[in-house]
């Protein structure tokens, strides 16, 4: 890879609290306890035969209980050492609301102090923190009032955010208040296959509106706490294309693009300084009764190389989504991009391939300022409650001993970063 990345480009990896910390008590933990058995029992309906054979742990109840996870709550220094050794100069993480405000209106000194230490540990290693305030989980008391379906949640979240901004304003410049609101709204409030497990368009609409409003309000508050803060909107993007020219596929592609992207950018464009774009795979829209997109469309698989989750590996797609996002005129950080790959078979070529296209985007004049691989370490893949078997880490976790083992791709990523810095 040659070296045309901006000098101050940020290089790092991303995680989220619920997926790595362990020892939590929030509304998702409750959901795990109530649903783990069912999820283990139904794994054969959800995954293909090759996946079931390769990852038999998906049939175990423990796969669906996050429990101590990677125990990053106690091991963050070790993890940040590894990030630093990997050449990273930035790191994306989330703060867990339930640690900071475990009971309504009662802010925990211990929780606040913990994250101060975490942020200091990042700074001490020269890692620029990118801090997410809501990576989908809420304190139990918020879950009890219906989370984002309830307008009250916005009020409480804003109070929490304001407190956090004030607590850590000396340590953090880049904030991403919400992680992929669109994803949680559709999976948690429309299809109900992750917490809070609600199924309904009305609920989803209400949740989306609340989240949109929250981002707007938080943007203003953040700027009043410090005009130097850079506030990001995180957005998940498929590279959406019609599988062929059949008119219904072409039309469905437009509709999907409208709801997934256009509507999002329109709603959020005035309440952020940058976009955090999160890209994993293409979506080749094809009509199929029973397909997983509104029951009528499937993501047609046309690429042979696929991750352990069956996601197609398509590096060029990152260029396409960056091009689309760039039209909004804001700087972009790629705040997630990665794959589940337990054997580390494709991760190196995945990173190289995607970064080539990021580089092309930069050369073509797009304002791309950083790349965060998902993820630093294997973790609890809580999207659709898949559990521990999908392994996204540059660093492998032995969940029995909690030993961290950098994979080959960790060193390859390190090489790429070093090369880009020596240019
Ligand atoms: C989420 C992560 C998740 C990743 C892989 C993203 O949408 O923000 O939490 O682990 O996708 O599924």
PDB file of C-alpha atoms in Angstrom, residues 15-171:
ATOM      1  CA  UNK A  15     -15.364  -1.545  20.916  1.00  0.00           C
ATOM      2  CA  UNK A  16     -18.488  -0.971  22.973  1.00  0.00           C
ATOM      3  CA  UNK A  17     -18.983  -1.322  26.708  1.00  0.00           C
ATOM      4  CA  UNK A  18     -21.592  -4.074  26.730  1.00  0.00           C
ATOM      5  CA  UNK A  19     -19.572  -6.132  24.296  1.00  0.00           C
ATOM      6  CA  UNK A  20     -16.262  -6.116  26.171  1.00  0.00           C
ATOM      7  CA  UNK A  21     -16.486  -4.879  29.743  1.00  0.00           C
ATOM      8  CA  UNK A  22     -18.290  -7.668  31.582  1.00  0.00           C
ATOM      9  CA  UNK A  23     -19.947  -7.441  34.976  1.00  0.00           C
ATOM     10  CA  UNK A  24     -22.822  -5.238  33.849  1.00  0.00           C
ATOM     11  CA  UNK A  25     -26.323  -4.766  35.093  1.00  0.00           C
ATOM     12  CA  UNK A  26     -28.508  -3.133  32.435  1.00  0.00           C
ATOM     13  CA  UNK A  27     -31.644  -3.778  30.406  1.00  0.00           C
ATOM     14  CA  UNK A  28     -29.827  -5.958  27.846  1.00  0.00           C
ATOM     15  CA  UNK A  29     -28.486  -8.198  30.602  1.00  0.00           C
ATOM     16  CA  UNK A  30     -32.053  -8.808  31.686  1.00  0.00           C
ATOM     17  CA  UNK A  31     -33.083  -9.630  28.146  1.00  0.00           C
ATOM     18  CA  UNK A  32     -30.192 -12.063  27.800  1.00  0.00           C
ATOM     19  CA  UNK A  33     -31.327 -13.907  30.900  1.00  0.00           C
ATOM     20  CA  UNK A  34     -34.875 -14.150  29.605  1.00  0.00           C
ATOM     21  CA  UNK A  35     -33.983 -15.158  26.057  1.00  0.00           C
ATOM     22  CA  UNK A  36     -30.750 -17.174  26.164  1.00  0.00           C
ATOM     23  CA  UNK A  37     -32.437 -20.578  26.238  1.00  0.00           C
ATOM     24  CA  UNK A  38     -34.680 -19.777  23.323  1.00  0.00           C
ATOM     25  CA  UNK A  39     -31.787 -18.389  21.302  1.00  0.00           C
ATOM     26  CA  UNK A  40     -29.702 -21.534  21.861  1.00  0.00           C
ATOM     27  CA  UNK A  41     -32.641 -23.742  20.912  1.00  0.00           C
ATOM     28  CA  UNK A  42     -33.423 -21.788  17.745  1.00  0.00           C
ATOM     29  CA  UNK A  43     -29.867 -21.473  16.452  1.00  0.00           C
ATOM     30  CA  UNK A  44     -30.511 -24.197  13.889  1.00  0.00           C
ATOM     31  CA  UNK A  45     -33.234 -22.085  12.299  1.00  0.00           C
ATOM     32  CA  UNK A  46     -31.129 -18.995  12.183  1.00  0.00           C
ATOM     33  CA  UNK A  47     -27.794 -20.201  10.852  1.00  0.00           C
ATOM     34  CA  UNK A  48     -26.751 -22.270   7.883  1.00  0.00           C
ATOM     35  CA  UNK A  49     -25.467 -25.806   8.230  1.00  0.00           C
ATOM     36  CA  UNK A  50     -21.812 -24.891   7.641  1.00  0.00           C
ATOM     37  CA  UNK A  51     -22.033 -22.289  10.382  1.00  0.00           C
ATOM     38  CA  UNK A  52     -23.693 -24.686  12.794  1.00  0.00           C
ATOM     39  CA  UNK A  53     -20.964 -27.255  12.153  1.00  0.00           C
ATOM     40  CA  UNK A  54     -18.155 -24.777  12.500  1.00  0.00           C
ATOM     41  CA  UNK A  55     -19.496 -23.044  15.607  1.00  0.00           C
ATOM     42  CA  UNK A  56     -21.366 -25.574  17.753  1.00  0.00           C
ATOM     43  CA  UNK A  57     -21.129 -23.158  20.682  1.00  0.00           C
ATOM     44  CA  UNK A  58     -24.151 -21.390  19.171  1.00  0.00           C
ATOM     45  CA  UNK A  59     -26.265 -24.187  20.674  1.00  0.00           C
ATOM     46  CA  UNK A  60     -25.069 -23.438  24.192  1.00  0.00           C
ATOM     47  CA  UNK A  61     -27.047 -21.149  26.459  1.00  0.00           C
ATOM     48  CA  UNK A  62     -23.808 -19.561  27.707  1.00  0.00           C
ATOM     49  CA  UNK A  63     -23.159 -18.205  24.203  1.00  0.00           C
ATOM     50  CA  UNK A  64     -25.994 -15.745  24.790  1.00  0.00           C
ATOM     51  CA  UNK A  65     -25.053 -14.513  28.262  1.00  0.00           C
ATOM     52  CA  UNK A  66     -22.505 -11.722  28.118  1.00  0.00           C
ATOM     53  CA  UNK A  67     -21.397 -12.331  31.732  1.00  0.00           C
ATOM     54  CA  UNK A  68     -17.793 -11.355  32.277  1.00  0.00           C
ATOM     55  CA  UNK A  69     -17.241 -11.053  28.522  1.00  0.00           C
ATOM     56  CA  UNK A  70     -13.606  -9.939  27.937  1.00  0.00           C
ATOM     57  CA  UNK A  71     -13.434  -8.448  31.430  1.00  0.00           C
ATOM     58  CA  UNK A  72     -12.186  -5.213  29.958  1.00  0.00           C
ATOM     59  CA  UNK A  73     -13.573  -3.426  32.984  1.00  0.00           C
ATOM     60  CA  UNK A  74     -10.522  -4.749  34.827  1.00  0.00           C
ATOM     61  CA  UNK A  75      -8.128  -5.207  31.913  1.00  0.00           C
ATOM     62  CA  UNK A  76      -8.411  -2.003  29.947  1.00  0.00           C
ATOM     63  CA  UNK A  77      -4.779  -1.093  30.508  1.00  0.00           C
ATOM     64  CA  UNK A  78      -3.603  -4.339  28.965  1.00  0.00           C
ATOM     65  CA  UNK A  79      -5.938  -3.783  26.013  1.00  0.00           C
ATOM     66  CA  UNK A  80      -4.839  -0.218  25.476  1.00  0.00           C
ATOM     67  CA  UNK A  81      -1.190  -1.322  25.645  1.00  0.00           C
ATOM     68  CA  UNK A  82      -1.961  -3.677  22.789  1.00  0.00           C
ATOM     69  CA  UNK A  83      -3.692  -0.933  20.839  1.00  0.00           C
ATOM     70  CA  UNK A  84      -0.694   1.298  21.291  1.00  0.00           C
ATOM     71  CA  UNK A  85       1.749  -1.459  20.311  1.00  0.00           C
ATOM     72  CA  UNK A  86      -0.405  -2.042  17.270  1.00  0.00           C
ATOM     73  CA  UNK A  87       0.480   1.483  16.157  1.00  0.00           C
ATOM     74  CA  UNK A  88      -2.962   2.958  16.897  1.00  0.00           C
ATOM     75  CA  UNK A  89      -3.230   6.625  17.767  1.00  0.00           C
ATOM     76  CA  UNK A  90      -6.965   6.654  18.501  1.00  0.00           C
ATOM     77  CA  UNK A  91      -9.521   4.379  20.084  1.00  0.00           C
ATOM     78  CA  UNK A  92     -13.304   4.255  19.986  1.00  0.00           C
ATOM     79  CA  UNK A  93     -15.190   3.050  23.046  1.00  0.00           C
ATOM     80  CA  UNK A  94     -18.515   3.610  24.758  1.00  0.00           C
ATOM     81  CA  UNK A  95     -19.374   4.669  28.278  1.00  0.00           C
ATOM     82  CA  UNK A  96     -21.992   2.534  29.961  1.00  0.00           C
ATOM     83  CA  UNK A  97     -24.876   4.657  31.188  1.00  0.00           C
ATOM     84  CA  UNK A  98     -25.857   2.032  33.773  1.00  0.00           C
ATOM     85  CA  UNK A  99     -22.466   2.327  35.482  1.00  0.00           C
ATOM     86  CA  UNK A 100     -22.662   6.104  35.660  1.00  0.00           C
ATOM     87  CA  UNK A 101     -26.320   6.413  36.634  1.00  0.00           C
ATOM     88  CA  UNK A 102     -27.383   3.019  37.949  1.00  0.00           C
ATOM     89  CA  UNK A 103     -30.434   4.509  39.660  1.00  0.00           C
ATOM     90  CA  UNK A 104     -32.566   7.338  38.393  1.00  0.00           C
ATOM     91  CA  UNK A 105     -30.892  10.632  39.255  1.00  0.00           C
ATOM     92  CA  UNK A 106     -28.183   8.953  41.353  1.00  0.00           C
ATOM     93  CA  UNK A 107     -24.845   9.355  39.694  1.00  0.00           C
ATOM     94  CA  UNK A 108     -22.249   6.866  40.825  1.00  0.00           C
ATOM     95  CA  UNK A 109     -18.914   8.261  41.961  1.00  0.00           C
ATOM     96  CA  UNK A 110     -17.326   4.915  41.314  1.00  0.00           C
ATOM     97  CA  UNK A 111     -18.680   4.747  37.757  1.00  0.00           C
ATOM     98  CA  UNK A 112     -17.560   8.262  36.960  1.00  0.00           C
ATOM     99  CA  UNK A 113     -14.142   7.692  38.458  1.00  0.00           C
ATOM    100  CA  UNK A 114     -13.740   4.430  36.553  1.00  0.00           C
ATOM    101  CA  UNK A 115     -14.196   6.066  33.176  1.00  0.00           C
ATOM    102  CA  UNK A 116     -11.922   8.924  34.160  1.00  0.00           C
ATOM    103  CA  UNK A 117      -9.212   6.322  34.728  1.00  0.00           C
ATOM    104  CA  UNK A 118     -10.060   4.644  31.431  1.00  0.00           C
ATOM    105  CA  UNK A 119      -9.830   7.919  29.523  1.00  0.00           C
ATOM    106  CA  UNK A 120      -6.611   8.855  31.277  1.00  0.00           C
ATOM    107  CA  UNK A 121      -5.205   5.458  30.341  1.00  0.00           C
ATOM    108  CA  UNK A 122      -5.982   6.191  26.684  1.00  0.00           C
ATOM    109  CA  UNK A 123      -4.429   9.638  26.847  1.00  0.00           C
ATOM    110  CA  UNK A 124      -1.331   8.273  28.578  1.00  0.00           C
ATOM    111  CA  UNK A 125      -0.802   6.007  25.582  1.00  0.00           C
ATOM    112  CA  UNK A 126      -1.378   8.688  22.985  1.00  0.00           C
ATOM    113  CA  UNK A 127      -4.729   7.244  21.945  1.00  0.00           C
ATOM    114  CA  UNK A 128      -7.289   9.906  21.000  1.00  0.00           C
ATOM    115  CA  UNK A 129     -10.594   8.838  22.544  1.00  0.00           C
ATOM    116  CA  UNK A 130     -13.738   8.669  20.404  1.00  0.00           C
ATOM    117  CA  UNK A 131     -16.482   8.330  22.957  1.00  0.00           C
ATOM    118  CA  UNK A 132     -19.934   6.917  22.301  1.00  0.00           C
ATOM    119  CA  UNK A 133     -22.544   7.670  24.943  1.00  0.00           C
ATOM    120  CA  UNK A 134     -25.170   5.203  23.859  1.00  0.00           C
ATOM    121  CA  UNK A 135     -24.181   1.973  22.210  1.00  0.00           C
ATOM    122  CA  UNK A 136     -27.726   0.609  22.605  1.00  0.00           C
ATOM    123  CA  UNK A 137     -27.837  -0.389  26.269  1.00  0.00           C
ATOM    124  CA  UNK A 138     -29.664   1.454  29.029  1.00  0.00           C
ATOM    125  CA  UNK A 139     -29.878   1.266  32.800  1.00  0.00           C
ATOM    126  CA  UNK A 140     -32.588  -1.085  34.052  1.00  0.00           C
ATOM    127  CA  UNK A 141     -34.744   1.829  35.202  1.00  0.00           C
ATOM    128  CA  UNK A 142     -34.805   3.183  31.651  1.00  0.00           C
ATOM    129  CA  UNK A 143     -35.708  -0.243  30.274  1.00  0.00           C
ATOM    130  CA  UNK A 144     -38.585  -0.313  32.735  1.00  0.00           C
ATOM    131  CA  UNK A 145     -40.149   2.823  31.306  1.00  0.00           C
ATOM    132  CA  UNK A 146     -39.980   1.511  27.735  1.00  0.00           C
ATOM    133  CA  UNK A 147     -36.609   2.962  26.726  1.00  0.00           C
ATOM    134  CA  UNK A 148     -36.821   5.052  23.527  1.00  0.00           C
ATOM    135  CA  UNK A 149     -40.513   4.533  23.072  1.00  0.00           C
ATOM    136  CA  UNK A 150     -40.960   6.813  26.039  1.00  0.00           C
ATOM    137  CA  UNK A 151     -40.275  10.538  25.557  1.00  0.00           C
ATOM    138  CA  UNK A 152     -39.037  10.719  29.147  1.00  0.00           C
ATOM    139  CA  UNK A 153     -35.972   8.714  28.146  1.00  0.00           C
ATOM    140  CA  UNK A 154     -34.753  11.612  26.025  1.00  0.00           C
ATOM    141  CA  UNK A 155     -34.860  13.910  29.020  1.00  0.00           C
ATOM    142  CA  UNK A 156     -32.896  11.488  31.187  1.00  0.00           C
ATOM    143  CA  UNK A 157     -30.379  10.754  28.479  1.00  0.00           C
ATOM    144  CA  UNK A 158     -29.734  14.441  27.900  1.00  0.00           C
ATOM    145  CA  UNK A 159     -29.149  14.946  31.606  1.00  0.00           C
ATOM    146  CA  UNK A 160     -26.712  12.014  31.588  1.00  0.00           C
ATOM    147  CA  UNK A 161     -24.912  13.355  28.516  1.00  0.00           C
ATOM    148  CA  UNK A 162     -24.551  16.821  29.995  1.00  0.00           C
ATOM    149  CA  UNK A 163     -23.069  15.372  33.141  1.00  0.00           C
ATOM    150  CA  UNK A 164     -20.616  13.290  31.173  1.00  0.00           C
ATOM    151  CA  UNK A 165     -19.553  16.204  28.957  1.00  0.00           C
ATOM    152  CA  UNK A 166     -18.780  18.243  32.051  1.00  0.00           C
ATOM    153  CA  UNK A 167     -16.981  15.416  33.815  1.00  0.00           C
ATOM    154  CA  UNK A 168     -14.637  14.590  30.969  1.00  0.00           C
ATOM    155  CA  UNK A 169     -14.322  17.778  28.964  1.00  0.00           C
ATOM    156  CA  UNK A 170     -10.626  17.938  29.796  1.00  0.00           C
ATOM    157  CA  UNK A 171     -10.059  14.482  28.333  1.00  0.00           C
TER     158      UNK A 171
END
